[in-house]
Coordinates of C-alpha atoms (C1' of nucleotides) in Angstrom, one line a residue:
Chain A
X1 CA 0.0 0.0 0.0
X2 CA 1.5 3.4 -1.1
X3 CA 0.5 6.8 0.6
X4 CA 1.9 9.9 -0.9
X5 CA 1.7 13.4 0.2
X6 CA -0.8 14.8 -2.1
X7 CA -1.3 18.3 -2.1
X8 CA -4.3 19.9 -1.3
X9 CA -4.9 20.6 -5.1
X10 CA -4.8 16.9 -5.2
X11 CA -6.7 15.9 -2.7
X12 CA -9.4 18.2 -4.2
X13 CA -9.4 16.3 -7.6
X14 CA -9.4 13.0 -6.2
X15 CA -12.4 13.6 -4.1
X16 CA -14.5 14.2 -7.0
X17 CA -12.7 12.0 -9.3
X18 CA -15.0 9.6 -11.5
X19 CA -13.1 7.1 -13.0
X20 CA -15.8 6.4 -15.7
X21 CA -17.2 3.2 -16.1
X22 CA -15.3 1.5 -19.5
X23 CA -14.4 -2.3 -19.5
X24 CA -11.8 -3.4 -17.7
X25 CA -10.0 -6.9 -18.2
X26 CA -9.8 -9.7 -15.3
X27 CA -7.2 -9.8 -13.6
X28 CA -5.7 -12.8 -11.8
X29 CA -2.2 -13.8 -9.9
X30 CA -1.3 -17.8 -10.2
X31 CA 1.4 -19.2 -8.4
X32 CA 4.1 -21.4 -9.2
X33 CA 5.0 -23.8 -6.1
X34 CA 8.2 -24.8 -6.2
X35 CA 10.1 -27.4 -4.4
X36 CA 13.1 -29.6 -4.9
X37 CA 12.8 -32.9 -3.3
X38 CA 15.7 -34.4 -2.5
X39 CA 14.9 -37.9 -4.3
X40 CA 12.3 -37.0 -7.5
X41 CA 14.2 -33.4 -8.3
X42 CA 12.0 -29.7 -9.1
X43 CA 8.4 -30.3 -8.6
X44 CA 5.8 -27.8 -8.9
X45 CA 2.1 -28.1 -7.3
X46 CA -0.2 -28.4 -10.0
X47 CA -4.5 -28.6 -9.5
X48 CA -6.2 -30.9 -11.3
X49 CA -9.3 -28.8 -12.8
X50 CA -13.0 -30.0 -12.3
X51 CA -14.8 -27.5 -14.7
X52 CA -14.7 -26.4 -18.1
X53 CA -13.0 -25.4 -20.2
X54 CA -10.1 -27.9 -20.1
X55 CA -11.5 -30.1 -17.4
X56 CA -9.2 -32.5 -16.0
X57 CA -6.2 -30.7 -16.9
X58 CA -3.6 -29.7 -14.9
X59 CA -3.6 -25.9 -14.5
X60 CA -1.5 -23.6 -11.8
X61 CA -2.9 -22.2 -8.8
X62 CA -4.4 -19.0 -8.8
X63 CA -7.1 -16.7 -8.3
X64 CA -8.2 -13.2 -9.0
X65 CA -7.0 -10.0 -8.0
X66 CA -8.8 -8.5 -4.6
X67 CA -9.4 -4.7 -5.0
X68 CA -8.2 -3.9 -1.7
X69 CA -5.2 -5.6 -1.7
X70 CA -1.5 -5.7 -3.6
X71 CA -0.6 -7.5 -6.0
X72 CA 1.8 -9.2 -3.8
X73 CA -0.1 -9.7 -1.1
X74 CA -2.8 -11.7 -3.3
X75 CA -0.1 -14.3 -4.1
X76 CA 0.8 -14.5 -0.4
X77 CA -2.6 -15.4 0.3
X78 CA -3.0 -17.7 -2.4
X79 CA 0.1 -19.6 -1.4
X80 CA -1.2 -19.6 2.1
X81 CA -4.6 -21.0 0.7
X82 CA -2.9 -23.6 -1.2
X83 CA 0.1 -24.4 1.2
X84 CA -0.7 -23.3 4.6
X85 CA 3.1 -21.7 4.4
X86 CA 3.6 -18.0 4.8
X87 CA 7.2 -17.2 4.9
X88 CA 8.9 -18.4 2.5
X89 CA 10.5 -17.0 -0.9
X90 CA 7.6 -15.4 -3.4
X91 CA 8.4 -13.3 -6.3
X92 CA 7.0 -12.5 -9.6
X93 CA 7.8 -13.9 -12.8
X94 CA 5.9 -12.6 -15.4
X95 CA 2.9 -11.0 -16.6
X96 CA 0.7 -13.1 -19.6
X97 CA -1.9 -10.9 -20.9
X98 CA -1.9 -12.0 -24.6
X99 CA -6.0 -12.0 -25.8
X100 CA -7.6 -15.4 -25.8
X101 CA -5.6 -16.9 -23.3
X102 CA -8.6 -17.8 -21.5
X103 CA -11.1 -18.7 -23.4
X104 CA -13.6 -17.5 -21.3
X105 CA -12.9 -14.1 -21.2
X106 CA -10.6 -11.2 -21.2
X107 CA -7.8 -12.0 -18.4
X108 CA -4.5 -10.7 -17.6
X109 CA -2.2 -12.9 -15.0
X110 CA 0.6 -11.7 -12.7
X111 CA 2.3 -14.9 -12.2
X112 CA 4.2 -15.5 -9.2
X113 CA 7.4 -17.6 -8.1
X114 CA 7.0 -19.5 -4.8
X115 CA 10.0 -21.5 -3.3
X116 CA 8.7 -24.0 -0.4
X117 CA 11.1 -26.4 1.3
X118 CA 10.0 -30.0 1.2
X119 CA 9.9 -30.6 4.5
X120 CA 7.4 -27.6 5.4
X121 CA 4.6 -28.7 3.3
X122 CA 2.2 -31.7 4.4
X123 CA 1.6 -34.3 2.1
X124 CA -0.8 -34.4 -0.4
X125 CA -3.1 -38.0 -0.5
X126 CA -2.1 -39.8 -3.0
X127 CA -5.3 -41.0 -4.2
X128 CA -6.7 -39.8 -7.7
X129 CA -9.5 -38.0 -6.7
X130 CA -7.3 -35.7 -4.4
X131 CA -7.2 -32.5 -7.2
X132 CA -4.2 -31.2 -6.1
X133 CA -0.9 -33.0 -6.9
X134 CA 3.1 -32.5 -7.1
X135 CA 4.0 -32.9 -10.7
X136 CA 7.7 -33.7 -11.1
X137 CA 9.4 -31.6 -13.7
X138 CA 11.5 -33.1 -15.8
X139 CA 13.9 -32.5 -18.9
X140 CA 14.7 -34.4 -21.8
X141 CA 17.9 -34.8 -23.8
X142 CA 17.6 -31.6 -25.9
X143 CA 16.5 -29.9 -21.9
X144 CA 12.7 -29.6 -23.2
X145 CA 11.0 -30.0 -19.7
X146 CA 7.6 -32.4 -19.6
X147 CA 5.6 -33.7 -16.6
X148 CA 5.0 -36.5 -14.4
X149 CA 3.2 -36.7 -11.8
X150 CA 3.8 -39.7 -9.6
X151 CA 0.3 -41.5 -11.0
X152 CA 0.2 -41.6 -14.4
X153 CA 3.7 -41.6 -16.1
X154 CA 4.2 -39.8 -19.5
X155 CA 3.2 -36.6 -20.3
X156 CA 0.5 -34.8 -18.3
X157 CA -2.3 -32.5 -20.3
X158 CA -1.6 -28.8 -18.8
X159 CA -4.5 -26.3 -19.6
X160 CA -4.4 -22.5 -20.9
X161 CA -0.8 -21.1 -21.4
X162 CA 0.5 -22.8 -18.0
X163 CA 2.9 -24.3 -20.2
X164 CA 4.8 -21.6 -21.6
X165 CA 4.1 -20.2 -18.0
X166 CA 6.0 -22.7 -16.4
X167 CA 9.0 -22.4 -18.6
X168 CA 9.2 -19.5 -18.6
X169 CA 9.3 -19.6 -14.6
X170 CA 12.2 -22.9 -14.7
X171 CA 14.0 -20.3 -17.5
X172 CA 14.3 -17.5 -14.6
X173 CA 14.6 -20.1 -11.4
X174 CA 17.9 -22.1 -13.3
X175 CA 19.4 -18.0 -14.2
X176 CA 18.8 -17.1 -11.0
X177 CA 21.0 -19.9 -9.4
X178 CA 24.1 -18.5 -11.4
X179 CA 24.2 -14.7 -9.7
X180 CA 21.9 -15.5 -6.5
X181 CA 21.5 -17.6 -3.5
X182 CA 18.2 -18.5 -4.4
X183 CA 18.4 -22.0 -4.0
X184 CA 18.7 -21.6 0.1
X185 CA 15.4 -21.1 0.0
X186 CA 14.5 -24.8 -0.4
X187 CA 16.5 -25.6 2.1
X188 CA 14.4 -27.5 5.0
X189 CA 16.6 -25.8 7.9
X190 CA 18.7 -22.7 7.0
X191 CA 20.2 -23.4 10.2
X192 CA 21.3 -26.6 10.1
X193 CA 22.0 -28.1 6.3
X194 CA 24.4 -29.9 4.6
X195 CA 26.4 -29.1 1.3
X196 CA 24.9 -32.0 0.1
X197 CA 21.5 -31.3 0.5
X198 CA 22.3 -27.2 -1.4
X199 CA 23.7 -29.5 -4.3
X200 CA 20.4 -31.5 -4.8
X201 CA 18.6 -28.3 -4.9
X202 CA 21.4 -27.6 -7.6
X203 CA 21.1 -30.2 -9.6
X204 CA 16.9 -30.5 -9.2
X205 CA 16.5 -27.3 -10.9
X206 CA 19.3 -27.5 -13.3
X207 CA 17.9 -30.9 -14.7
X208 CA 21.5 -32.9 -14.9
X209 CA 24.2 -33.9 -12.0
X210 CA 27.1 -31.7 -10.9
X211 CA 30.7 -32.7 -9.6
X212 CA 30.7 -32.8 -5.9
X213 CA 34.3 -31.6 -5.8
X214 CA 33.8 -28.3 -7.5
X215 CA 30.4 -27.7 -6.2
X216 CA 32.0 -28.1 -2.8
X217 CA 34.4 -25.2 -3.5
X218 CA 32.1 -23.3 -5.2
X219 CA 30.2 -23.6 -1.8
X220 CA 32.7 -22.9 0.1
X221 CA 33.7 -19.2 -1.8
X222 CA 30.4 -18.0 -3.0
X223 CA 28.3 -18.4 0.5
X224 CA 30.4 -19.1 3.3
X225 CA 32.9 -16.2 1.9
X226 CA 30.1 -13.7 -0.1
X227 CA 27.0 -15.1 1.9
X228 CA 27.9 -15.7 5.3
X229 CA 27.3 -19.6 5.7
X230 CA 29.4 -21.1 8.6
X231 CA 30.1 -24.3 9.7
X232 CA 28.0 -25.4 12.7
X233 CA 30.6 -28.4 13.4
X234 CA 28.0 -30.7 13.7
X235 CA 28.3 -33.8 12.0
X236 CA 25.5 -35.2 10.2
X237 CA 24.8 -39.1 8.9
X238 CA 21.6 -38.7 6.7
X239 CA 22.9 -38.3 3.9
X240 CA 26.1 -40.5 3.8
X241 CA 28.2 -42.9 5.9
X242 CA 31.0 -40.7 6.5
X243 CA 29.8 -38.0 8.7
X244 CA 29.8 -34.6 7.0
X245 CA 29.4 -31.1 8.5
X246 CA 25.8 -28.9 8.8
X247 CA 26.1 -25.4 7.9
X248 CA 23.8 -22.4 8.8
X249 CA 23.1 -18.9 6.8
X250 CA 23.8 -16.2 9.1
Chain B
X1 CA -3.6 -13.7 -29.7
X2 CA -3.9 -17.5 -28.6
X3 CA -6.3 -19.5 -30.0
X4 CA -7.1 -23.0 -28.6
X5 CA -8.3 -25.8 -30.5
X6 CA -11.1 -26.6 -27.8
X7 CA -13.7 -29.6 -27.0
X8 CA -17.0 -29.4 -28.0
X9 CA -18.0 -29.4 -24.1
X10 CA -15.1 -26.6 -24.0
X11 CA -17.2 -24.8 -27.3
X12 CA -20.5 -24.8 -25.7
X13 CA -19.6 -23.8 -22.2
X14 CA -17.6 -20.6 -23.3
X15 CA -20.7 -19.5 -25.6
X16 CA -22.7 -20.0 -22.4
X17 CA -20.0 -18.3 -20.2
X18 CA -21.5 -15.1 -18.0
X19 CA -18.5 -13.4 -16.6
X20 CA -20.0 -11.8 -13.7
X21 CA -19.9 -8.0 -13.1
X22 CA -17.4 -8.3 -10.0
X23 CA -15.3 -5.2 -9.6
X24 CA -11.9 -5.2 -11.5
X25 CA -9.0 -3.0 -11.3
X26 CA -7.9 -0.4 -14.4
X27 CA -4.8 -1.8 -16.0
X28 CA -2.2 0.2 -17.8
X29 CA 0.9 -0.2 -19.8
X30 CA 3.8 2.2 -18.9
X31 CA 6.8 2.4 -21.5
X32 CA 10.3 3.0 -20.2
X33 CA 11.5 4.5 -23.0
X34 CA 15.3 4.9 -23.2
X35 CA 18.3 5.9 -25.6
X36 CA 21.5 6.8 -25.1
X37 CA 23.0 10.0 -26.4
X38 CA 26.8 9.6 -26.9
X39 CA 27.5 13.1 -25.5
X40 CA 24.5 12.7 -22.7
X41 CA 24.7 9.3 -21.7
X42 CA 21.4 7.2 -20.5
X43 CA 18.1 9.1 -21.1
X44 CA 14.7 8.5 -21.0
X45 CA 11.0 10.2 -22.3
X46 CA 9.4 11.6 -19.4
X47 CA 6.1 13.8 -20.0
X48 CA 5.0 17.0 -18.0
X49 CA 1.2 16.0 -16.2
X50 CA -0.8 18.8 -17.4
X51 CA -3.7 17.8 -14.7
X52 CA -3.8 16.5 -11.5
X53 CA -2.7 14.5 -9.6
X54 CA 0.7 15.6 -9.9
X55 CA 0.4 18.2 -11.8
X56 CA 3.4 19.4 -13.4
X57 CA 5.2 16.5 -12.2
X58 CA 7.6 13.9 -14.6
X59 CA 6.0 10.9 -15.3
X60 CA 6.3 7.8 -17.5
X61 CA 4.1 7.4 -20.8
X62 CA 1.6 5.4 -20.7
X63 CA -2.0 4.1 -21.1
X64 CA -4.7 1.7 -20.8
X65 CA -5.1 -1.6 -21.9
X66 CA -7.3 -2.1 -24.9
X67 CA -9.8 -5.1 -24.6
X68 CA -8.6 -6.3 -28.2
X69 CA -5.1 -6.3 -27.7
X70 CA -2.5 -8.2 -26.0
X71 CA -0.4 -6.5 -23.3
X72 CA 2.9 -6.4 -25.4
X73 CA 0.9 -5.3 -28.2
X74 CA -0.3 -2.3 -26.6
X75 CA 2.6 -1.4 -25.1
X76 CA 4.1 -1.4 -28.9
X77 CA 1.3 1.5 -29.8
X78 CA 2.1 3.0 -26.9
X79 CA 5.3 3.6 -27.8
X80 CA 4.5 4.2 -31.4
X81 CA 2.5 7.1 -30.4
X82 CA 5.5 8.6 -28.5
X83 CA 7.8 8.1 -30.6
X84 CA 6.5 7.4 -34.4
X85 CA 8.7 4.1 -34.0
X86 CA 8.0 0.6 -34.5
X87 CA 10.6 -1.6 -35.3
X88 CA 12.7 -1.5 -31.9
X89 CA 13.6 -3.3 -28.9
X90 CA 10.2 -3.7 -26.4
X91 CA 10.3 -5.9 -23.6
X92 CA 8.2 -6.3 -20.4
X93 CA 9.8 -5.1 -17.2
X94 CA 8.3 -6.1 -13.9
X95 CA 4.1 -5.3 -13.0
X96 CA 3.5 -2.9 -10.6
X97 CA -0.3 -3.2 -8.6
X98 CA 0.6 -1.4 -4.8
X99 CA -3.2 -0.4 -3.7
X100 CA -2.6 3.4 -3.4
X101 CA -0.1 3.9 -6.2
X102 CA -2.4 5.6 -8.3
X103 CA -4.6 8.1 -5.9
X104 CA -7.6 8.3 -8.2
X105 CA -8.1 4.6 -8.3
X106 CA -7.1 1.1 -8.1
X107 CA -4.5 0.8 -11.1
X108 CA -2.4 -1.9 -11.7
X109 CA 0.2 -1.0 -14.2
X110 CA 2.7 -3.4 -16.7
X111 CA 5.5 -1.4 -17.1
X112 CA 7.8 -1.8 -20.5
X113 CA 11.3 -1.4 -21.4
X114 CA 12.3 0.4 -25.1
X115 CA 15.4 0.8 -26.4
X116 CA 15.0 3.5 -29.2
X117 CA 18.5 4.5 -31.5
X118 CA 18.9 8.3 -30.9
X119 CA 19.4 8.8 -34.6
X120 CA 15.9 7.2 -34.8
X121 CA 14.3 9.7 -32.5
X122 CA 13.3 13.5 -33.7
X123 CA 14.3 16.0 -31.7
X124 CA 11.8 17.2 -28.7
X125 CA 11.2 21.2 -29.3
X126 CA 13.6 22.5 -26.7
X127 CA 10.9 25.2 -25.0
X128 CA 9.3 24.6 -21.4
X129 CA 6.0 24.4 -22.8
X130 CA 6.7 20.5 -24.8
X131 CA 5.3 18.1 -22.2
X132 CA 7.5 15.4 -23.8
X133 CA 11.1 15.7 -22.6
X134 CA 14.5 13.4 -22.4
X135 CA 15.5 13.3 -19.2
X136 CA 19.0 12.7 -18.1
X137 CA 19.5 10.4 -15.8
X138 CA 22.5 10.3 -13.6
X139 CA 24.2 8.4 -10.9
X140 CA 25.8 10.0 -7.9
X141 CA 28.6 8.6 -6.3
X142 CA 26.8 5.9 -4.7
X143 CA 25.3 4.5 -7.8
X144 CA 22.1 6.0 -6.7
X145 CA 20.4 7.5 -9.4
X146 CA 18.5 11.1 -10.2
X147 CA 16.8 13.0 -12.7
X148 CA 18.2 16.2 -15.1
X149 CA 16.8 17.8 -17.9
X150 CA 18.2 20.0 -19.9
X151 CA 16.8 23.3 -18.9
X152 CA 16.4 22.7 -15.1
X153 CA 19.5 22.0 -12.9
X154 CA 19.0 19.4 -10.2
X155 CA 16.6 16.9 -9.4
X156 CA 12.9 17.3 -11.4
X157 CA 9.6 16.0 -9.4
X158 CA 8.6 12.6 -10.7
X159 CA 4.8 11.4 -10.4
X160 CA 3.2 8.3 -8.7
X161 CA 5.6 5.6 -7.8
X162 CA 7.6 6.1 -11.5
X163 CA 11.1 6.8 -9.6
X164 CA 10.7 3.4 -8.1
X165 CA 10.2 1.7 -11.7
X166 CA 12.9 3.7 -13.8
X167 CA 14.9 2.4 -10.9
X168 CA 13.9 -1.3 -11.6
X169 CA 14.5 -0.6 -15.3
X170 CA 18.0 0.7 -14.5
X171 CA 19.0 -2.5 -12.8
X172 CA 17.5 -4.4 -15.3
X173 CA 19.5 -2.9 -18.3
X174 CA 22.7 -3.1 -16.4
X175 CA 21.9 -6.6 -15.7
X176 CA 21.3 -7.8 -18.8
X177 CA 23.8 -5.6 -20.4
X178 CA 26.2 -8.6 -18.2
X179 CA 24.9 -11.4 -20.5
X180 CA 23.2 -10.2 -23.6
X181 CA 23.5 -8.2 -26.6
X182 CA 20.8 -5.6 -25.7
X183 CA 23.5 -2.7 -25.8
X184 CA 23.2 -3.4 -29.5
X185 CA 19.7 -2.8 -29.6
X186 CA 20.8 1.2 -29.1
X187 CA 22.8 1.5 -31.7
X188 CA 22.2 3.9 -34.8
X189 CA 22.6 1.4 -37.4
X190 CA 23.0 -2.1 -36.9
X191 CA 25.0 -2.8 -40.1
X192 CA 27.3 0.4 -39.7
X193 CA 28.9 0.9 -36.1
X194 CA 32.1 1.2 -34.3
X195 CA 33.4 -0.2 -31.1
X196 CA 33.5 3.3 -29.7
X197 CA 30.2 4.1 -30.3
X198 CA 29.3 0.6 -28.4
X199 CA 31.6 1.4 -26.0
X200 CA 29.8 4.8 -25.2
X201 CA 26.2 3.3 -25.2
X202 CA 27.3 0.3 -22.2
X203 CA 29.2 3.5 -20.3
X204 CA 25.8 5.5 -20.9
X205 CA 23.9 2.4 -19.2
X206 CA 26.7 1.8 -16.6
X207 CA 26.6 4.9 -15.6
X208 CA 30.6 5.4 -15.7
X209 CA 33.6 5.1 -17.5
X210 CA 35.1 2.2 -19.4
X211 CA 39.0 1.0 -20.7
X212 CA 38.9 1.4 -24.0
X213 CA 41.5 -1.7 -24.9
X214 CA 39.7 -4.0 -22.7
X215 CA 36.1 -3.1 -23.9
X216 CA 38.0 -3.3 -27.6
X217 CA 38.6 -7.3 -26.5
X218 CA 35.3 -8.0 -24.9
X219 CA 33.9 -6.9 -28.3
X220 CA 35.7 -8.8 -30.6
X221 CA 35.5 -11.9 -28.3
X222 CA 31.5 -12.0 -27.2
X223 CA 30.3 -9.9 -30.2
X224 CA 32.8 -11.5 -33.1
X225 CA 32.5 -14.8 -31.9
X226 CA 29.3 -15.4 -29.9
X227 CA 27.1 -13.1 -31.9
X228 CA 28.9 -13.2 -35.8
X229 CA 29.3 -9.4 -35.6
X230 CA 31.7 -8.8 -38.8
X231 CA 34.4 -6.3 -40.0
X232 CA 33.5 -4.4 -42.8
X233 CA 36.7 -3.2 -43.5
X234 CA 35.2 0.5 -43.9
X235 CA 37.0 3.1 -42.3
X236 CA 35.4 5.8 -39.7
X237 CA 36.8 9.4 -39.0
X238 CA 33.7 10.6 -37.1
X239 CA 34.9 9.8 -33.1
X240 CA 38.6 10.4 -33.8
X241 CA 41.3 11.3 -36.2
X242 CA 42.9 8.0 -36.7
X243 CA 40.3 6.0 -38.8
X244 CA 38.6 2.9 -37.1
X245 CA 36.7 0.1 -38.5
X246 CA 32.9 0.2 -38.7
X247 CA 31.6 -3.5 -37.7
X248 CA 27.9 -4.6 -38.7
X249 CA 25.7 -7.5 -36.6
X250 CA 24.7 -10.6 -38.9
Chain C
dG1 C1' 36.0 -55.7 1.1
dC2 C1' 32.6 -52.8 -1.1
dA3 C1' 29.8 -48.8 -1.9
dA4 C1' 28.9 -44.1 -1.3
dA5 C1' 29.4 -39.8 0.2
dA6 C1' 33.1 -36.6 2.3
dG7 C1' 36.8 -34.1 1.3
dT8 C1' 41.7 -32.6 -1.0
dG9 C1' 44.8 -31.6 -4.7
dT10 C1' 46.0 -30.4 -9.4
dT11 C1' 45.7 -28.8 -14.0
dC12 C1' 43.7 -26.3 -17.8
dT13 C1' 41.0 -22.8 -19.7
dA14 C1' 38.5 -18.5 -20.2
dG15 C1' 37.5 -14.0 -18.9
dC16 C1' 38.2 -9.8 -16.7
dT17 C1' 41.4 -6.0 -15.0
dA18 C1' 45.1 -2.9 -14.9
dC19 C1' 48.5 -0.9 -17.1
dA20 C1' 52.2 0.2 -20.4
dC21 C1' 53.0 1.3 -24.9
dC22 C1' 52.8 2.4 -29.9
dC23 C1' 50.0 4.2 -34.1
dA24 C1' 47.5 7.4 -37.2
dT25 C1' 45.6 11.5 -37.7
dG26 C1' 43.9 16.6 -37.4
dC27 C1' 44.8 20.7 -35.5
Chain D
dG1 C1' 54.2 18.9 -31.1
dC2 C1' 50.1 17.6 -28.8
dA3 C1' 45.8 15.6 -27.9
dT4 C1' 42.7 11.9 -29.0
dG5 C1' 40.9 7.8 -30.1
dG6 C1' 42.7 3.3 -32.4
dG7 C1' 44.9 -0.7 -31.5
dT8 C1' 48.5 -4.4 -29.4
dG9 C1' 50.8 -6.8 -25.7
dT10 C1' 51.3 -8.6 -21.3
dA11 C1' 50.9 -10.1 -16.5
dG12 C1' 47.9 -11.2 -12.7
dC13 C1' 43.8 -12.8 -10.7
dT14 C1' 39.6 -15.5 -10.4
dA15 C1' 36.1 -18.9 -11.4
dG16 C1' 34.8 -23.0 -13.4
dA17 C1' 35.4 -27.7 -15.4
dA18 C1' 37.6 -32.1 -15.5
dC19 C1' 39.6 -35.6 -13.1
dA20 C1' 42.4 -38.3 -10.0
dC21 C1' 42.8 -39.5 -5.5
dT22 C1' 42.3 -40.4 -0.3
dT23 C1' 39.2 -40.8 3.8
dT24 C1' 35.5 -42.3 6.7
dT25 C1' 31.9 -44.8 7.7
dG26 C1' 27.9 -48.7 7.5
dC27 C1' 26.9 -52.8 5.8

DNA sequence: GCAAAAGTGTTCTAGCTACACCCATGC
DNA sequence: GCATGGGTGTAGCTAGAACACTTTTGC
């Protein structure tokens, strides 16, 4: 919410303002929820849609735009709706407000970029009928991403633009690991991780494997040097047999 | 424009759709437009508010979103109608929808990023009363940015939340000045340019000087090699007395 | 012993920075 | 001669990639 200083001039003109009453297009914020698990990779919560048009498609979460409210503050809420989770990473991606995107009707969506670490969201029943579902994102040989979800294997029907949406939001996510420390934010415990753990995250949204060695190092400089990580001292088994060190973000 | 190639339940229960008459927000495209002027450095078209609110304050073009047109589209004859140019960079720079950003009303705004040639543009009349003006902007000597224009010293007045966007669109061009070719988009002819006059377009964006010999490398390395730019072998005696080479982009 | 992650060392390359220096030209 | 941009050479630093190797543990 922004409050400026208006004169009184201003203040005047506002009073009696009369915004007219043209057509205005729908507007609409849709979330992609992110997480990286640590086993099936980048996986984004998808809801499986009852109604037409494309019924029983796979669209992303979202709703419309509340006239009281920011922008921003809409996708919190419709995280929180979806996830129960409040303070995680949210940012936004995009905006898609090409004609006919819905079929329905004129509709311009802010897309949004959630990050949600595994371990804070409850499972989702794995029955069928649930209509909500993690849908593993995956890449092919040329790096093409396609779906899964853990059901049906092959190739999951995705409705609207969600598609190009999605891409575009995996596009922005894998740049934003190069110059950022993004992928912290999947981290289940910023307190208490290992490099190990940070690397999945890596490799989950980059789609391929990395060499532990370098990754290490790269570790090492970029966040404990740039980012203030620090080595807790701890040792930790979950991961491997050989005990290896949890870190913390400061 | 998308069009879908939907089921016949799809068909029937868009012809049958009612939209509701909910309340929606006004949306708007904004265009950033910016050149760089080899002598000036980084500028952009601000325009004088003739009415409140904020009268006589800078602000950024801009205008509503047509019902028939797609965001990107609109934002193209937006900046048309500026500028009488079409064929030039235009991409989407971040969505700004803060309840309270616009006094009069709920507005959510898409704001646009164009990079217009300066040899493109005709010159603005240079009395007070034009409401269109290039303004200067400059960086102080922490980076921070402000506003001149030509015939007023020091910093101008700039409307609704625009100083907070030109600063997004700042860090956007310098960001992707890092890792793309988008300097490029800036210069007079494409097929007809020297390194110096590249050179003076990134140090316009940047916002400070350059070495000459080192930007002469990056050049022939990212440009030459990366992006087939090309030697034409034609000399240039316009920047300096000894003649350099004018390079074209394939 | 085997497997798997943890961790160290080394080498090669590419890119950027700083700086020294010469060249060609107009004035 | 001098100023200015054009252009070359070089040395140092850093980050990343590739890869070989050792270590520590559970099984």
């Amino acid at each position: 919410m922004i409050k400026y200083n208006l004169s009184k001039e201003d203040q005047e003109f506002v009073a009696n303002y009369n915004p007219g009453d043209y057509e205005r297009p729908s507007v609409t914020t849709d979330i992609l929820i992110f997480t990286v698990d640590i086993k099936e990779g980048l996986q984004l919560l998808m809801i499986k849609r009852k109604n037409p048009p494309f019924r029983d498609y796979w669209a992303i979460p979202g709703g419309f735009v509340d006239m009281n409210e920011d922008i921003d503050e809409g996708a919190r809420r419709e995280l929180f709706e979806e996830t129960g989770v409040k303070d995680v990473h949210l940012e936004q991606l995009y905006t898609f407000g090409e004609v006919g995107r819905d079929p329905r009707m004129r509709v311009i969506t802010i897309a949004y970029m959630a990050l949600v670490p595994k371990a804070l969201l409850k499972p989702i029943a794995g029955d069928d009928a649930a209509d909500a579902q993690w849908m593993n994102i995956k890449f092919d040989h040329d790096g093409e991403l396609y779906f899964e979800n853990d059901h049906k294997a092959g190739v999951s029907m995705i409705a609207f633009d969600h598609q190009n949406i999605i891409k575009t939001a995996v596009e922005r996510l894998r740049g934003k690991l190069e110059y950022t420390t993004i992928a912290t934010n999947l981290l289940n415990n910023k307190e208490k991780f290992t490099i190990y753990e940070l690397q999945k995250i890596h490799e989950g949204i980059l789609g391929h494997g990395l060499n532990a060695a370098n990754f290490r190092r790269y570790f090492l400089t970029t966040y404990i040097e740039k980012y203030k990580a620090e080595d807790t001292g701890v040792a930790c088994t979950q991961f491997s047999k050989r005990p290896s060190h949890y870190y913390k973000l400061l």
